[in-house]
C-alpha cells in the first residue's frame, strides 16, 4: 500500500528535479520550478538531488506500473505449489489491494490499476514539463494534454466497464450525510 501511495509524490518530485530550462542571460540550465537554482550544480547543492532523482525515476517511477502488473499476474493468477502460509499470505495481500470486493474491481481487469499508476506518472511528467510557465502556449499544451489523457482513461473505463455494478458506495454516502 505504501509503495502505491508514495508513487505520485515520488514521480512529481523526481520529475521536477530533472526538468530544466536554459537561462536567457548566461546560457546555464535552471530548474523549471525554481528558476533561481542551477541544474546539476555542485555550488547550488543540486547535483546530489538531481542524481538521486534520476535513480528514483529509473528504479521506481518508470518500472513500478509494469512490475506491479507482473506481480499481480504472478501471485494471483498462477497457482502456487503447495498451500503454505507464505503462499496464502502473498495471495491474500495481492488480492486485498488489487481486486478485493470492497474495491469493486472485477478480477479479470486487475491491469486497470497499473494503467491508473501510469496515468498518474504521465500527469506528473506533464506538470514537470509545462508547469510554472508564463507562456500561454505551454499552459494550453498542459491543459489540452491533461484533458486528453483523463478523457481517454474515462472512455476506457466506460467502454471496458472493469468495476462491478454494486451500489455499496451509495450506502456509505447515505450514512455520512
Short mmCIF file of N, CA and C in Angstrom, two decimals:
data_model
loop_
_atom_site.label_atom_id
_atom_site.label_comp_id
_atom_site.label_asym_id
_atom_site.label_seq_id
_atom_site.Cartn_x
_atom_site.Cartn_y
_atom_site.Cartn_z
N UNK A 1 0.81 -1.19 0.00
CA UNK A 1 0.00 0.00 0.00
C UNK A 1 0.85 1.27 0.00
N UNK A 2 1.90 1.26 0.83
CA UNK A 2 2.74 2.45 0.96
C UNK A 2 3.46 2.77 -0.35
N UNK A 3 3.86 1.73 -1.07
CA UNK A 3 4.57 1.96 -2.33
C UNK A 3 3.64 2.68 -3.32
N UNK A 4 2.40 2.26 -3.39
CA UNK A 4 1.46 2.90 -4.31
C UNK A 4 1.06 4.30 -3.84
N UNK A 5 0.99 4.51 -2.54
CA UNK A 5 0.65 5.84 -2.04
C UNK A 5 1.77 6.84 -2.31
N UNK A 6 3.01 6.38 -2.28
CA UNK A 6 4.15 7.26 -2.49
C UNK A 6 4.45 7.50 -3.97
N UNK A 7 3.80 6.76 -4.86
CA UNK A 7 4.15 6.83 -6.28
C UNK A 7 3.94 8.23 -6.85
N UNK A 8 2.81 8.83 -6.62
CA UNK A 8 2.52 10.16 -7.17
C UNK A 8 3.47 11.22 -6.65
N UNK A 9 3.74 11.18 -5.36
CA UNK A 9 4.66 12.15 -4.76
C UNK A 9 6.09 11.96 -5.29
N UNK A 10 6.53 10.72 -5.35
CA UNK A 10 7.88 10.46 -5.85
C UNK A 10 8.02 10.86 -7.32
N UNK A 11 7.00 10.57 -8.12
CA UNK A 11 7.05 10.93 -9.54
C UNK A 11 7.10 12.44 -9.72
N UNK A 12 6.28 13.17 -8.99
CA UNK A 12 6.23 14.62 -9.12
C UNK A 12 7.55 15.27 -8.70
N UNK A 13 8.06 14.86 -7.56
CA UNK A 13 9.30 15.48 -7.06
C UNK A 13 10.49 15.10 -7.93
N UNK A 14 10.59 13.83 -8.31
CA UNK A 14 11.74 13.41 -9.13
C UNK A 14 11.71 14.08 -10.49
N UNK A 15 10.54 14.17 -11.10
CA UNK A 15 10.46 14.81 -12.42
C UNK A 15 10.70 16.32 -12.35
N UNK A 16 10.30 16.94 -11.25
CA UNK A 16 10.57 18.37 -11.13
C UNK A 16 12.05 18.66 -10.91
N UNK A 17 12.79 17.69 -10.37
CA UNK A 17 14.23 17.88 -10.14
C UNK A 17 15.07 17.60 -11.38
N UNK A 18 14.47 17.05 -12.43
CA UNK A 18 15.24 16.81 -13.66
C UNK A 18 14.72 17.65 -14.82
N UNK A 19 13.69 18.44 -14.58
CA UNK A 19 13.12 19.29 -15.62
C UNK A 19 13.79 20.66 -15.58
N UNK A 20 14.62 20.94 -16.57
CA UNK A 20 15.41 22.17 -16.60
C UNK A 20 15.12 22.97 -17.86
N UNK A 21 15.33 24.29 -17.78
CA UNK A 21 15.21 25.18 -18.94
C UNK A 21 16.50 26.00 -19.02
N UNK A 22 16.83 26.41 -20.22
CA UNK A 22 18.03 27.19 -20.42
C UNK A 22 17.76 28.66 -20.12
N UNK A 23 18.66 29.25 -19.33
CA UNK A 23 18.53 30.65 -18.98
C UNK A 23 18.84 31.55 -20.17
N UNK A 24 18.23 32.71 -20.22
CA UNK A 24 18.41 33.59 -21.38
C UNK A 24 19.70 34.41 -21.30
N UNK A 25 20.16 34.76 -20.10
CA UNK A 25 21.33 35.62 -20.00
C UNK A 25 22.65 34.87 -20.14
N UNK A 26 22.85 33.85 -19.32
CA UNK A 26 24.16 33.20 -19.29
C UNK A 26 24.19 31.85 -20.00
N UNK A 27 23.07 31.33 -20.44
CA UNK A 27 23.04 30.05 -21.14
C UNK A 27 23.08 28.85 -20.23
N UNK A 28 23.10 29.06 -18.92
CA UNK A 28 23.10 27.95 -17.97
C UNK A 28 21.69 27.36 -17.87
N UNK A 29 21.62 26.14 -17.35
CA UNK A 29 20.33 25.47 -17.21
C UNK A 29 19.83 25.64 -15.78
N UNK A 30 18.53 26.01 -15.66
CA UNK A 30 17.91 26.23 -14.36
C UNK A 30 16.66 25.36 -14.24
N UNK A 31 16.30 25.06 -12.99
CA UNK A 31 15.09 24.27 -12.77
C UNK A 31 13.86 25.04 -13.23
N UNK A 32 12.95 24.33 -13.82
CA UNK A 32 11.73 24.95 -14.32
C UNK A 32 10.88 25.49 -13.16
N UNK A 33 10.82 24.75 -12.06
CA UNK A 33 10.00 25.18 -10.93
C UNK A 33 10.71 26.13 -9.97
N UNK A 34 12.03 26.13 -10.01
CA UNK A 34 12.82 27.03 -9.16
C UNK A 34 13.87 27.72 -10.02
N UNK A 35 13.51 28.78 -10.72
CA UNK A 35 14.43 29.42 -11.66
C UNK A 35 15.70 29.99 -11.02
N UNK A 36 15.73 30.13 -9.73
CA UNK A 36 16.92 30.66 -9.07
C UNK A 36 18.00 29.61 -8.84
N UNK A 37 17.69 28.34 -9.01
CA UNK A 37 18.65 27.27 -8.77
C UNK A 37 19.13 26.68 -10.09
N UNK A 38 20.42 26.53 -10.21
CA UNK A 38 21.00 25.97 -11.42
C UNK A 38 20.93 24.44 -11.36
N UNK A 39 20.60 23.82 -12.49
CA UNK A 39 20.50 22.36 -12.58
C UNK A 39 21.89 21.72 -12.49
N UNK A 40 21.95 20.61 -11.79
CA UNK A 40 23.17 19.80 -11.69
C UNK A 40 24.38 20.63 -11.27
N UNK A 41 24.19 21.49 -10.31
CA UNK A 41 25.25 22.39 -9.87
C UNK A 41 25.74 21.98 -8.48
N UNK A 42 27.04 21.78 -8.36
CA UNK A 42 27.60 21.46 -7.05
C UNK A 42 27.59 22.68 -6.13
N UNK A 43 27.70 23.87 -6.71
CA UNK A 43 27.72 25.09 -5.88
C UNK A 43 26.34 25.39 -5.29
N UNK A 44 25.27 25.11 -6.03
CA UNK A 44 23.92 25.31 -5.51
C UNK A 44 23.45 24.12 -4.68
N UNK A 45 24.19 23.04 -4.69
CA UNK A 45 23.81 21.85 -3.92
C UNK A 45 22.74 21.01 -4.57
N UNK A 46 22.57 21.16 -5.87
CA UNK A 46 21.51 20.41 -6.55
C UNK A 46 22.03 19.19 -7.31
N UNK A 47 23.32 18.98 -7.35
CA UNK A 47 23.88 17.85 -8.07
C UNK A 47 23.45 16.52 -7.43
N UNK A 48 23.57 16.42 -6.12
CA UNK A 48 23.18 15.20 -5.43
C UNK A 48 21.68 14.93 -5.56
N UNK A 49 20.88 15.99 -5.43
CA UNK A 49 19.43 15.82 -5.56
C UNK A 49 19.04 15.39 -6.97
N UNK A 50 19.71 15.92 -7.96
CA UNK A 50 19.40 15.55 -9.33
C UNK A 50 19.77 14.09 -9.61
N UNK A 51 20.92 13.67 -9.12
CA UNK A 51 21.33 12.27 -9.30
C UNK A 51 20.36 11.34 -8.57
N UNK A 52 19.98 11.71 -7.37
CA UNK A 52 19.00 10.91 -6.62
C UNK A 52 17.66 10.86 -7.34
N UNK A 53 17.27 11.96 -7.96
CA UNK A 53 16.00 11.98 -8.71
C UNK A 53 16.06 11.05 -9.91
N UNK A 54 17.18 11.02 -10.61
CA UNK A 54 17.33 10.09 -11.73
C UNK A 54 17.26 8.64 -11.25
N UNK A 55 17.88 8.37 -10.11
CA UNK A 55 17.82 7.00 -9.56
C UNK A 55 16.38 6.63 -9.22
N UNK A 56 15.65 7.53 -8.60
CA UNK A 56 14.24 7.26 -8.26
C UNK A 56 13.42 7.05 -9.53
N UNK A 57 13.67 7.84 -10.56
CA UNK A 57 12.95 7.67 -11.82
C UNK A 57 13.23 6.31 -12.46
N UNK A 58 14.49 5.93 -12.50
CA UNK A 58 14.87 4.69 -13.18
C UNK A 58 14.49 3.45 -12.37
N UNK A 59 14.63 3.53 -11.05
CA UNK A 59 14.40 2.35 -10.22
C UNK A 59 12.93 2.20 -9.80
N UNK A 60 12.20 3.29 -9.66
CA UNK A 60 10.85 3.22 -9.08
C UNK A 60 9.75 3.76 -9.99
N UNK A 61 9.87 4.99 -10.45
CA UNK A 61 8.76 5.64 -11.15
C UNK A 61 8.44 4.98 -12.48
N UNK A 62 9.45 4.74 -13.29
CA UNK A 62 9.20 4.15 -14.61
C UNK A 62 8.80 2.67 -14.52
N UNK A 63 9.50 1.82 -13.76
CA UNK A 63 9.16 0.40 -13.80
C UNK A 63 8.00 -0.02 -12.90
N UNK A 64 7.58 0.77 -11.92
CA UNK A 64 6.60 0.28 -10.97
C UNK A 64 5.25 -0.11 -11.58
N UNK A 65 4.65 0.64 -12.48
CA UNK A 65 3.37 0.15 -13.06
C UNK A 65 3.51 -1.21 -13.76
N UNK A 66 4.62 -1.42 -14.43
CA UNK A 66 4.83 -2.70 -15.13
C UNK A 66 5.12 -3.81 -14.12
N UNK A 67 5.99 -3.53 -13.16
CA UNK A 67 6.33 -4.55 -12.16
C UNK A 67 5.12 -4.92 -11.30
N UNK A 68 4.30 -3.95 -10.97
CA UNK A 68 3.11 -4.27 -10.17
C UNK A 68 2.14 -5.14 -10.96
N UNK A 69 2.00 -4.88 -12.25
CA UNK A 69 1.16 -5.73 -13.09
C UNK A 69 1.70 -7.15 -13.13
N UNK A 70 3.01 -7.31 -13.31
CA UNK A 70 3.61 -8.63 -13.33
C UNK A 70 3.50 -9.33 -11.99
N UNK A 71 3.60 -8.58 -10.89
CA UNK A 71 3.47 -9.16 -9.57
C UNK A 71 2.07 -9.73 -9.36
N UNK A 72 1.07 -8.98 -9.77
CA UNK A 72 -0.30 -9.46 -9.61
C UNK A 72 -0.53 -10.71 -10.45
N UNK A 73 -0.03 -10.70 -11.67
CA UNK A 73 -0.20 -11.88 -12.52
C UNK A 73 0.49 -13.09 -11.91
N UNK A 74 1.65 -12.86 -11.31
CA UNK A 74 2.39 -13.99 -10.75
C UNK A 74 1.75 -14.54 -9.48
N UNK A 75 1.40 -13.66 -8.56
CA UNK A 75 0.94 -14.12 -7.26
C UNK A 75 -0.56 -14.36 -7.18
N UNK A 76 -1.31 -13.85 -8.11
CA UNK A 76 -2.75 -14.10 -8.02
C UNK A 76 -3.24 -15.07 -9.08
N UNK A 77 -2.84 -14.88 -10.30
CA UNK A 77 -3.41 -15.68 -11.38
C UNK A 77 -2.76 -17.03 -11.54
N UNK A 78 -1.54 -17.22 -11.10
CA UNK A 78 -0.90 -18.53 -11.17
C UNK A 78 -1.05 -19.24 -9.85
N UNK A 79 -1.18 -20.52 -9.92
CA UNK A 79 -1.35 -21.29 -8.69
C UNK A 79 0.01 -21.59 -8.07
N UNK A 80 0.04 -21.51 -6.75
CA UNK A 80 1.25 -21.85 -6.03
C UNK A 80 1.34 -23.36 -5.86
N UNK A 81 2.56 -23.86 -5.78
CA UNK A 81 2.74 -25.26 -5.44
C UNK A 81 2.64 -25.37 -3.93
N UNK A 82 1.79 -26.22 -3.48
CA UNK A 82 1.60 -26.38 -2.05
C UNK A 82 0.67 -25.31 -1.51
N UNK A 83 0.35 -25.43 -0.29
CA UNK A 83 -0.56 -24.49 0.35
C UNK A 83 0.06 -23.96 1.64
N UNK A 84 1.27 -23.48 1.56
CA UNK A 84 1.97 -22.97 2.73
C UNK A 84 1.44 -21.62 3.17
N UNK A 85 1.89 -21.20 4.33
CA UNK A 85 1.45 -19.92 4.88
C UNK A 85 1.95 -18.75 4.04
N UNK A 86 3.18 -18.86 3.51
CA UNK A 86 3.73 -17.78 2.70
C UNK A 86 2.91 -17.58 1.42
N UNK A 87 2.58 -18.68 0.75
CA UNK A 87 1.79 -18.59 -0.47
C UNK A 87 0.42 -17.99 -0.19
N UNK A 88 -0.19 -18.41 0.89
CA UNK A 88 -1.51 -17.90 1.25
C UNK A 88 -1.45 -16.41 1.60
N UNK A 89 -0.43 -16.01 2.36
CA UNK A 89 -0.35 -14.60 2.75
C UNK A 89 -0.05 -13.70 1.55
N UNK A 90 0.82 -14.16 0.63
CA UNK A 90 1.09 -13.36 -0.57
C UNK A 90 -0.15 -13.21 -1.42
N UNK A 91 -0.88 -14.31 -1.60
CA UNK A 91 -2.07 -14.26 -2.43
C UNK A 91 -3.13 -13.35 -1.79
N UNK A 92 -3.29 -13.43 -0.49
CA UNK A 92 -4.27 -12.57 0.19
C UNK A 92 -3.88 -11.10 0.13
N UNK A 93 -2.59 -10.80 0.28
CA UNK A 93 -2.13 -9.41 0.23
C UNK A 93 -2.37 -8.82 -1.16
N UNK A 94 -1.99 -9.56 -2.18
CA UNK A 94 -2.18 -9.06 -3.55
C UNK A 94 -3.66 -8.91 -3.85
N UNK A 95 -4.46 -9.90 -3.49
CA UNK A 95 -5.89 -9.83 -3.77
C UNK A 95 -6.54 -8.68 -3.01
N UNK A 96 -6.14 -8.50 -1.77
CA UNK A 96 -6.76 -7.48 -0.94
C UNK A 96 -6.59 -6.09 -1.52
N UNK A 97 -5.41 -5.77 -2.05
CA UNK A 97 -5.23 -4.43 -2.59
C UNK A 97 -5.75 -4.29 -4.02
N UNK A 98 -5.45 -5.24 -4.87
CA UNK A 98 -5.72 -5.06 -6.29
C UNK A 98 -7.15 -5.36 -6.69
N UNK A 99 -7.77 -6.38 -6.13
CA UNK A 99 -9.09 -6.76 -6.63
C UNK A 99 -10.04 -7.19 -5.53
N UNK A 100 -9.90 -6.66 -4.35
CA UNK A 100 -10.78 -7.04 -3.24
C UNK A 100 -12.21 -6.60 -3.52
N UNK A 101 -13.13 -7.25 -2.82
CA UNK A 101 -14.54 -6.94 -3.02
C UNK A 101 -14.89 -5.49 -2.72
N UNK A 102 -14.23 -4.91 -1.72
CA UNK A 102 -14.56 -3.53 -1.37
C UNK A 102 -14.08 -2.54 -2.42
N UNK A 103 -13.20 -2.95 -3.32
CA UNK A 103 -12.76 -2.07 -4.39
C UNK A 103 -13.68 -2.12 -5.60
N UNK A 104 -14.51 -3.15 -5.67
CA UNK A 104 -15.46 -3.34 -6.77
C UNK A 104 -14.79 -3.50 -8.12
N UNK A 105 -13.55 -3.88 -8.15
CA UNK A 105 -12.84 -4.12 -9.40
C UNK A 105 -12.97 -5.60 -9.74
N UNK A 106 -13.45 -5.89 -10.93
CA UNK A 106 -13.59 -7.28 -11.33
C UNK A 106 -12.22 -7.91 -11.49
N UNK A 107 -12.02 -9.14 -11.03
CA UNK A 107 -10.68 -9.76 -11.04
C UNK A 107 -10.01 -9.80 -12.41
N UNK A 108 -10.74 -9.97 -13.47
CA UNK A 108 -10.09 -10.07 -14.78
C UNK A 108 -9.55 -8.72 -15.28
N UNK A 109 -9.95 -7.63 -14.62
CA UNK A 109 -9.47 -6.30 -15.02
C UNK A 109 -8.48 -5.74 -14.01
N UNK A 110 -7.64 -6.60 -13.43
CA UNK A 110 -6.65 -6.14 -12.46
C UNK A 110 -5.67 -5.15 -13.06
N UNK A 111 -5.46 -5.17 -14.36
CA UNK A 111 -4.50 -4.30 -15.03
C UNK A 111 -4.92 -2.84 -15.05
N UNK A 112 -6.18 -2.55 -14.71
CA UNK A 112 -6.64 -1.16 -14.65
C UNK A 112 -5.84 -0.37 -13.62
N UNK A 113 -5.46 -0.99 -12.52
CA UNK A 113 -4.67 -0.28 -11.51
C UNK A 113 -3.31 0.12 -12.05
N UNK A 114 -2.70 -0.72 -12.87
CA UNK A 114 -1.41 -0.36 -13.47
C UNK A 114 -1.57 0.80 -14.44
N UNK A 115 -2.66 0.81 -15.20
CA UNK A 115 -2.92 1.95 -16.08
C UNK A 115 -3.15 3.22 -15.28
N UNK A 116 -3.80 3.08 -14.14
CA UNK A 116 -4.04 4.22 -13.28
C UNK A 116 -2.72 4.81 -12.77
N UNK A 117 -1.80 3.95 -12.36
CA UNK A 117 -0.48 4.43 -11.93
C UNK A 117 0.28 5.06 -13.08
N UNK A 118 0.17 4.48 -14.27
CA UNK A 118 0.84 5.05 -15.44
C UNK A 118 0.27 6.44 -15.75
N UNK A 119 -1.03 6.58 -15.65
CA UNK A 119 -1.66 7.88 -15.87
C UNK A 119 -1.18 8.91 -14.85
N UNK A 120 -1.04 8.48 -13.60
CA UNK A 120 -0.53 9.38 -12.56
C UNK A 120 0.89 9.83 -12.88
N UNK A 121 1.74 8.90 -13.33
CA UNK A 121 3.09 9.27 -13.72
C UNK A 121 3.13 10.20 -14.91
N UNK A 122 2.24 9.98 -15.88
CA UNK A 122 2.19 10.86 -17.05
C UNK A 122 1.72 12.26 -16.68
N UNK A 123 0.79 12.36 -15.76
CA UNK A 123 0.33 13.68 -15.30
C UNK A 123 1.46 14.41 -14.57
N UNK A 124 2.25 13.67 -13.78
CA UNK A 124 3.40 14.29 -13.11
C UNK A 124 4.44 14.75 -14.13
N UNK A 125 4.63 13.96 -15.18
CA UNK A 125 5.58 14.36 -16.23
C UNK A 125 5.11 15.61 -16.96
N UNK A 126 3.81 15.69 -17.25
CA UNK A 126 3.28 16.89 -17.90
C UNK A 126 3.43 18.12 -17.01
N UNK A 127 3.17 17.93 -15.72
CA UNK A 127 3.32 19.06 -14.79
C UNK A 127 4.78 19.50 -14.70
N UNK A 128 5.71 18.55 -14.77
CA UNK A 128 7.13 18.91 -14.72
C UNK A 128 7.58 19.60 -16.00
N UNK A 129 7.03 19.18 -17.15
CA UNK A 129 7.44 19.77 -18.42
C UNK A 129 6.84 21.15 -18.65
N UNK A 130 5.58 21.33 -18.27
CA UNK A 130 4.88 22.57 -18.61
C UNK A 130 4.55 23.43 -17.40
N UNK A 131 4.88 22.99 -16.20
CA UNK A 131 4.49 23.72 -15.01
C UNK A 131 5.31 24.98 -14.80
N UNK A 132 4.75 25.92 -14.04
CA UNK A 132 5.42 27.16 -13.64
C UNK A 132 5.93 27.96 -14.83
N UNK A 133 5.08 28.13 -15.80
CA UNK A 133 5.47 28.86 -17.00
C UNK A 133 4.52 30.03 -17.20
N UNK A 134 5.05 31.10 -17.70
CA UNK A 134 4.24 32.27 -18.03
C UNK A 134 3.77 32.24 -19.47
N UNK A 135 4.26 31.29 -20.23
CA UNK A 135 3.95 31.19 -21.64
C UNK A 135 2.54 30.60 -21.82
N UNK A 136 1.69 31.30 -22.56
CA UNK A 136 0.32 30.85 -22.78
C UNK A 136 0.26 29.55 -23.57
N UNK A 137 1.15 29.40 -24.55
CA UNK A 137 1.15 28.18 -25.36
C UNK A 137 1.50 26.95 -24.51
N UNK A 138 2.44 27.09 -23.58
CA UNK A 138 2.77 25.98 -22.71
C UNK A 138 1.63 25.65 -21.76
N UNK A 139 0.95 26.68 -21.27
CA UNK A 139 -0.21 26.45 -20.40
C UNK A 139 -1.33 25.72 -21.15
N UNK A 140 -1.56 26.12 -22.38
CA UNK A 140 -2.59 25.45 -23.19
C UNK A 140 -2.18 24.02 -23.52
N UNK A 141 -0.91 23.80 -23.79
CA UNK A 141 -0.42 22.43 -24.06
C UNK A 141 -0.63 21.54 -22.84
N UNK A 142 -0.36 22.07 -21.64
CA UNK A 142 -0.59 21.32 -20.41
C UNK A 142 -2.06 21.00 -20.23
N UNK A 143 -2.92 21.99 -20.43
CA UNK A 143 -4.36 21.79 -20.25
C UNK A 143 -4.91 20.77 -21.26
N UNK A 144 -4.54 20.92 -22.52
CA UNK A 144 -5.04 20.02 -23.56
C UNK A 144 -4.52 18.60 -23.35
N UNK A 145 -3.23 18.46 -23.06
CA UNK A 145 -2.66 17.13 -22.83
C UNK A 145 -3.29 16.45 -21.63
N UNK A 146 -3.48 17.19 -20.55
CA UNK A 146 -4.11 16.62 -19.35
C UNK A 146 -5.54 16.18 -19.63
N UNK A 147 -6.28 17.02 -20.32
CA UNK A 147 -7.67 16.68 -20.65
C UNK A 147 -7.75 15.46 -21.56
N UNK A 148 -6.88 15.39 -22.55
CA UNK A 148 -6.89 14.25 -23.46
C UNK A 148 -6.58 12.96 -22.71
N UNK A 149 -5.59 12.98 -21.82
CA UNK A 149 -5.25 11.79 -21.05
C UNK A 149 -6.39 11.36 -20.14
N UNK A 150 -6.96 12.31 -19.42
CA UNK A 150 -8.03 11.96 -18.48
C UNK A 150 -9.30 11.49 -19.20
N UNK A 151 -9.66 12.15 -20.27
CA UNK A 151 -10.85 11.74 -21.01
C UNK A 151 -10.63 10.38 -21.67
N UNK A 152 -9.42 10.12 -22.15
CA UNK A 152 -9.12 8.80 -22.72
C UNK A 152 -9.26 7.70 -21.68
N UNK A 153 -8.79 7.96 -20.47
CA UNK A 153 -8.92 6.98 -19.40
C UNK A 153 -10.38 6.77 -19.01
N UNK A 154 -11.15 7.85 -18.96
CA UNK A 154 -12.58 7.72 -18.67
C UNK A 154 -13.32 6.94 -19.75
N UNK A 155 -12.98 7.18 -21.01
CA UNK A 155 -13.60 6.43 -22.11
C UNK A 155 -13.25 4.95 -21.99
N UNK A 156 -12.00 4.66 -21.64
CA UNK A 156 -11.61 3.27 -21.45
C UNK A 156 -12.43 2.61 -20.35
N UNK A 157 -12.60 3.31 -19.24
CA UNK A 157 -13.38 2.75 -18.13
C UNK A 157 -14.84 2.54 -18.53
N UNK A 158 -15.41 3.49 -19.26
CA UNK A 158 -16.80 3.34 -19.68
C UNK A 158 -16.96 2.20 -20.68
N UNK A 159 -16.01 2.07 -21.60
CA UNK A 159 -16.10 1.03 -22.62
C UNK A 159 -15.84 -0.37 -22.06
N UNK A 160 -14.82 -0.51 -21.21
CA UNK A 160 -14.43 -1.82 -20.70
C UNK A 160 -15.29 -2.24 -19.50
N UNK A 161 -15.72 -1.30 -18.71
CA UNK A 161 -16.51 -1.50 -17.50
C UNK A 161 -15.85 -2.50 -16.55
N UNK A 162 -14.69 -2.10 -15.98
CA UNK A 162 -13.95 -3.03 -15.13
C UNK A 162 -14.51 -3.17 -13.71
N UNK A 163 -15.44 -2.31 -13.34
CA UNK A 163 -15.94 -2.34 -11.97
C UNK A 163 -17.28 -3.07 -11.89
N UNK A 164 -17.50 -3.72 -10.76
CA UNK A 164 -18.75 -4.44 -10.54
C UNK A 164 -19.89 -3.44 -10.43
N UNK A 165 -21.09 -3.90 -10.71
CA UNK A 165 -22.24 -2.99 -10.72
C UNK A 165 -22.95 -2.93 -9.38
N UNK A 166 -22.23 -3.00 -8.29
CA UNK A 166 -22.87 -2.89 -6.98
C UNK A 166 -22.99 -1.43 -6.60
N UNK A 167 -23.88 -1.16 -5.72
CA UNK A 167 -24.12 0.22 -5.28
C UNK A 167 -23.74 0.39 -3.81
N UNK A 168 -22.74 -0.35 -3.34
CA UNK A 168 -22.36 -0.26 -1.93
C UNK A 168 -21.77 1.10 -1.58
N UNK A 169 -21.21 1.79 -2.55
CA UNK A 169 -20.65 3.11 -2.25
C UNK A 169 -21.74 4.08 -1.84
N UNK A 170 -22.95 3.90 -2.36
CA UNK A 170 -24.05 4.80 -2.01
C UNK A 170 -24.45 4.65 -0.54
N UNK A 171 -24.32 3.43 0.00
CA UNK A 171 -24.64 3.21 1.41
C UNK A 171 -23.75 4.07 2.29
N UNK A 172 -22.46 4.09 2.02
CA UNK A 172 -21.53 4.90 2.83
C UNK A 172 -21.83 6.39 2.67
N UNK A 173 -22.23 6.80 1.46
CA UNK A 173 -22.57 8.20 1.24
C UNK A 173 -23.80 8.58 2.05
N UNK A 174 -24.80 7.70 2.09
CA UNK A 174 -26.01 7.99 2.86
C UNK A 174 -25.73 8.03 4.35
N UNK A 175 -24.85 7.15 4.81
CA UNK A 175 -24.51 7.14 6.25
C UNK A 175 -23.77 8.42 6.62
N UNK A 176 -22.88 8.88 5.74
CA UNK A 176 -22.09 10.08 6.03
C UNK A 176 -22.93 11.34 6.03
N UNK A 177 -24.01 11.36 5.24
CA UNK A 177 -24.85 12.56 5.20
C UNK A 177 -25.94 12.40 6.18
#
